[in-house]
Amino acid sequence: LQGRETAVGGRFHREQREIPVYAMVIGKGGPKFQQSDPDQPAKSLGGVYGRNQSVEFQQGTMEDLAHRIPMALFTDRPVINHTGLTGKYTVKLVATPEFRINYYPQPDDIRVFDAIQQQLGLKLEARKESLEVMVVDHVEIPSGN
């Protein structure tokens, strides 16, 4: 447990907690993407294709991919990179956001768990890991000055 910190209108601290995550690991058959050509400019795109959303980049790391999957595809827990891959890659992942599948499923939907295996040769495994989290100790409602 680290020291307490103050912020306008409250106090918080950081601590390690065991929380549910998806560990991104290399699947059977290995990765299905290439290292980026060092002469390519860095590029990061997100897009919507009907019901699907995409995560694309050149010169991106596996940390970048792990960070972007929950934001673009609305997974119910964070994604942590456990691939061991340290290079810069060209990647394109297209999948149906989880909220669309959960509330309005369609026959052509592709879950992120299937898409990441089929398109990238990676896998998301449900695990628990100890991560640093911010805990709010006290919040004050601002006065109406």
mmCIF file of C-alpha atoms in Angstrom:
data_model
loop_
_atom_site.group_PDB
_atom_site.id
_atom_site.type_symbol
_atom_site.label_atom_id
_atom_site.label_comp_id
_atom_site.label_asym_id
_atom_site.label_seq_id
_atom_site.Cartn_x
_atom_site.Cartn_y
_atom_site.Cartn_z
ATOM 1 C CA LEU A 1 0.000 0.000 0.000
ATOM 2 C CA GLN A 2 1.434 3.342 -0.975
ATOM 3 C CA GLY A 3 0.896 6.691 0.761
ATOM 4 C CA ARG A 4 -2.349 8.559 0.427
ATOM 5 C CA GLU A 5 -2.602 11.315 -2.133
ATOM 6 C CA THR A 6 -4.991 14.230 -2.265
ATOM 7 C CA ALA A 7 -6.895 15.585 -5.228
ATOM 8 C CA VAL A 8 -9.312 18.470 -5.539
ATOM 9 C CA GLY A 9 -12.427 17.314 -3.740
ATOM 10 C CA GLY A 10 -11.117 14.057 -2.272
ATOM 11 C CA ARG A 11 -8.413 11.576 -1.293
ATOM 12 C CA PHE A 12 -7.249 8.408 -2.965
ATOM 13 C CA HIS A 13 -4.475 5.839 -2.762
ATOM 14 C CA ARG A 14 -3.046 3.128 -4.970
ATOM 15 C CA GLU A 15 -2.825 -0.529 -4.006
ATOM 16 C CA GLN A 16 -2.271 -3.943 -5.534
ATOM 17 C CA ARG A 17 -5.424 -6.022 -5.975
ATOM 18 C CA GLU A 18 -6.079 -9.324 -7.653
ATOM 19 C CA ILE A 19 -8.593 -8.659 -10.426
ATOM 20 C CA PRO A 20 -10.007 -10.585 -13.400
ATOM 21 C CA VAL A 21 -8.114 -9.941 -16.658
ATOM 22 C CA TYR A 22 -7.676 -11.451 -20.097
ATOM 23 C CA ALA A 23 -4.093 -12.554 -20.670
ATOM 24 C CA MET A 24 -3.175 -12.134 -24.359
ATOM 25 C CA VAL A 25 -0.946 -15.084 -25.292
ATOM 26 C CA ILE A 26 0.361 -16.669 -28.489
ATOM 27 C CA GLY A 27 -2.069 -19.261 -29.848
ATOM 28 C CA LYS A 28 -1.393 -22.603 -31.532
ATOM 29 C CA GLY A 29 0.403 -22.086 -34.825
ATOM 30 C CA GLY A 30 1.943 -18.791 -33.730
ATOM 31 C CA PRO A 31 1.286 -15.192 -34.738
ATOM 32 C CA LYS A 32 -0.406 -14.421 -38.073
ATOM 33 C CA PHE A 33 0.967 -10.895 -38.457
ATOM 34 C CA GLN A 34 4.268 -9.426 -39.549
ATOM 35 C CA GLN A 35 6.840 -7.112 -38.055
ATOM 36 C CA SER A 36 6.467 -3.627 -39.487
ATOM 37 C CA ASP A 37 8.957 -2.461 -42.073
ATOM 38 C CA PRO A 38 11.205 0.003 -40.196
ATOM 39 C CA ASP A 39 10.749 2.485 -43.062
ATOM 40 C CA GLN A 40 6.942 2.537 -42.623
ATOM 41 C CA PRO A 41 5.558 5.492 -40.708
ATOM 42 C CA ALA A 42 3.768 4.763 -37.437
ATOM 43 C CA LYS A 43 0.022 4.668 -37.980
ATOM 44 C CA SER A 44 -2.912 3.864 -35.714
ATOM 45 C CA LEU A 45 -6.494 3.588 -36.922
ATOM 46 C CA GLY A 46 -9.824 2.529 -35.535
ATOM 47 C CA GLY A 47 -12.874 2.009 -37.655
ATOM 48 C CA VAL A 48 -16.442 0.811 -37.797
ATOM 49 C CA TYR A 49 -17.538 -1.721 -40.419
ATOM 50 C CA GLY A 50 -21.286 -2.159 -39.983
ATOM 51 C CA ARG A 51 -21.633 -3.897 -36.608
ATOM 52 C CA ASN A 52 -17.896 -4.546 -36.354
ATOM 53 C CA GLN A 53 -15.083 -2.353 -35.143
ATOM 54 C CA SER A 54 -11.424 -2.545 -36.041
ATOM 55 C CA VAL A 55 -8.102 -1.985 -34.356
ATOM 56 C CA GLU A 56 -5.296 -1.332 -36.861
ATOM 57 C CA PHE A 57 -1.750 -0.099 -36.605
ATOM 58 C CA GLN A 58 1.711 -0.063 -38.147
ATOM 59 C CA GLN A 59 4.762 0.173 -35.893
ATOM 60 C CA GLY A 60 2.601 -0.868 -32.929
ATOM 61 C CA THR A 61 3.553 -3.083 -30.004
ATOM 62 C CA MET A 62 1.642 -5.897 -28.356
ATOM 63 C CA GLU A 63 1.196 -3.522 -25.397
ATOM 64 C CA ASP A 64 -0.590 -1.150 -27.795
ATOM 65 C CA LEU A 65 -2.884 -3.958 -28.946
ATOM 66 C CA ALA A 66 -3.644 -5.112 -25.387
ATOM 67 C CA HIS A 67 -4.514 -1.536 -24.431
ATOM 68 C CA ARG A 68 -6.777 -0.921 -27.434
ATOM 69 C CA ILE A 69 -8.829 -4.156 -27.412
ATOM 70 C CA PRO A 70 -10.966 -3.289 -24.338
ATOM 71 C CA MET A 71 -11.552 0.271 -25.573
ATOM 72 C CA ALA A 72 -12.568 -0.682 -29.127
ATOM 73 C CA LEU A 73 -14.345 -3.974 -28.461
ATOM 74 C CA PHE A 74 -15.725 -3.348 -24.968
ATOM 75 C CA THR A 75 -14.399 -6.438 -23.216
ATOM 76 C CA ASP A 76 -15.532 -6.848 -19.618
ATOM 77 C CA ARG A 77 -12.003 -6.794 -18.191
ATOM 78 C CA PRO A 78 -8.564 -5.414 -19.050
ATOM 79 C CA VAL A 79 -6.270 -7.209 -21.504
ATOM 80 C CA ILE A 80 -2.685 -7.819 -20.363
ATOM 81 C CA ASN A 81 0.068 -8.635 -22.851
ATOM 82 C CA HIS A 82 1.697 -12.010 -22.108
ATOM 83 C CA THR A 83 2.868 -12.760 -25.653
ATOM 84 C CA GLY A 84 6.541 -12.092 -24.967
ATOM 85 C CA LEU A 85 6.684 -10.311 -28.354
ATOM 86 C CA THR A 86 8.739 -7.132 -28.143
ATOM 87 C CA GLY A 87 8.898 -5.880 -31.743
ATOM 88 C CA LYS A 88 6.783 -3.410 -33.679
ATOM 89 C CA TYR A 89 4.088 -4.957 -35.826
ATOM 90 C CA THR A 90 1.460 -4.314 -38.476
ATOM 91 C CA VAL A 91 -1.867 -5.577 -37.112
ATOM 92 C CA LYS A 92 -5.529 -5.488 -38.128
ATOM 93 C CA LEU A 93 -8.233 -6.954 -35.884
ATOM 94 C CA VAL A 94 -11.931 -6.769 -36.775
ATOM 95 C CA ALA A 95 -14.591 -8.034 -34.349
ATOM 96 C CA THR A 96 -18.073 -7.290 -33.053
ATOM 97 C CA PRO A 97 -18.108 -5.310 -29.790
ATOM 98 C CA GLU A 98 -19.286 -7.431 -26.877
ATOM 99 C CA PHE A 99 -22.224 -5.166 -25.993
ATOM 100 C CA ARG A 100 -23.733 -5.740 -29.459
ATOM 101 C CA ILE A 101 -23.367 -9.506 -29.161
ATOM 102 C CA ASN A 102 -24.792 -9.521 -25.624
ATOM 103 C CA TYR A 103 -27.854 -7.398 -26.401
ATOM 104 C CA TYR A 104 -28.554 -7.783 -30.126
ATOM 105 C CA PRO A 105 -26.809 -10.921 -31.429
ATOM 106 C CA GLN A 106 -26.635 -11.431 -35.198
ATOM 107 C CA PRO A 107 -25.545 -14.554 -37.128
ATOM 108 C CA ASP A 108 -22.479 -12.832 -38.649
ATOM 109 C CA ASP A 109 -21.094 -11.486 -35.357
ATOM 110 C CA ILE A 110 -17.503 -12.418 -34.557
ATOM 111 C CA ARG A 111 -16.489 -12.395 -30.902
ATOM 112 C CA VAL A 112 -13.125 -10.857 -30.060
ATOM 113 C CA PHE A 113 -12.010 -14.248 -28.660
ATOM 114 C CA ASP A 114 -12.568 -15.921 -32.045
ATOM 115 C CA ALA A 115 -11.315 -12.972 -34.107
ATOM 116 C CA ILE A 116 -8.019 -12.688 -32.252
ATOM 117 C CA GLN A 117 -7.311 -16.397 -32.840
ATOM 118 C CA GLN A 118 -8.430 -16.497 -36.477
ATOM 119 C CA GLN A 119 -6.975 -13.159 -37.594
ATOM 120 C CA LEU A 120 -3.879 -12.758 -35.398
ATOM 121 C CA GLY A 121 -2.952 -16.205 -34.069
ATOM 122 C CA LEU A 122 -3.261 -14.954 -30.498
ATOM 123 C CA LYS A 123 -5.556 -16.018 -27.677
ATOM 124 C CA LEU A 124 -7.280 -14.324 -24.735
ATOM 125 C CA GLU A 125 -7.267 -16.412 -21.541
ATOM 126 C CA ALA A 126 -9.365 -15.506 -18.499
ATOM 127 C CA ARG A 127 -7.141 -15.166 -15.426
ATOM 128 C CA LYS A 128 -6.725 -13.217 -12.212
ATOM 129 C CA GLU A 129 -3.673 -11.002 -11.773
ATOM 130 C CA SER A 130 -2.384 -8.590 -9.198
ATOM 131 C CA LEU A 131 -2.547 -5.068 -10.664
ATOM 132 C CA GLU A 132 -2.201 -1.598 -9.232
ATOM 133 C CA VAL A 133 -5.579 0.092 -8.821
ATOM 134 C CA MET A 134 -6.636 3.508 -7.569
ATOM 135 C CA VAL A 135 -8.925 3.416 -4.527
ATOM 136 C CA VAL A 136 -11.000 6.503 -3.710
ATOM 137 C CA ASP A 137 -10.977 7.071 0.058
ATOM 138 C CA HIS A 138 -13.085 10.204 0.241
ATOM 139 C CA VAL A 139 -14.961 12.451 -2.197
ATOM 140 C CA GLU A 140 -16.282 15.916 -1.483
ATOM 141 C CA ILE A 141 -19.057 17.483 -3.526
ATOM 142 C CA PRO A 142 -17.921 20.925 -4.675
ATOM 143 C CA SER A 143 -19.737 23.857 -3.157
ATOM 144 C CA GLY A 144 -21.866 25.966 -5.474
ATOM 145 C CA ASN A 145 -19.633 29.059 -5.425
#
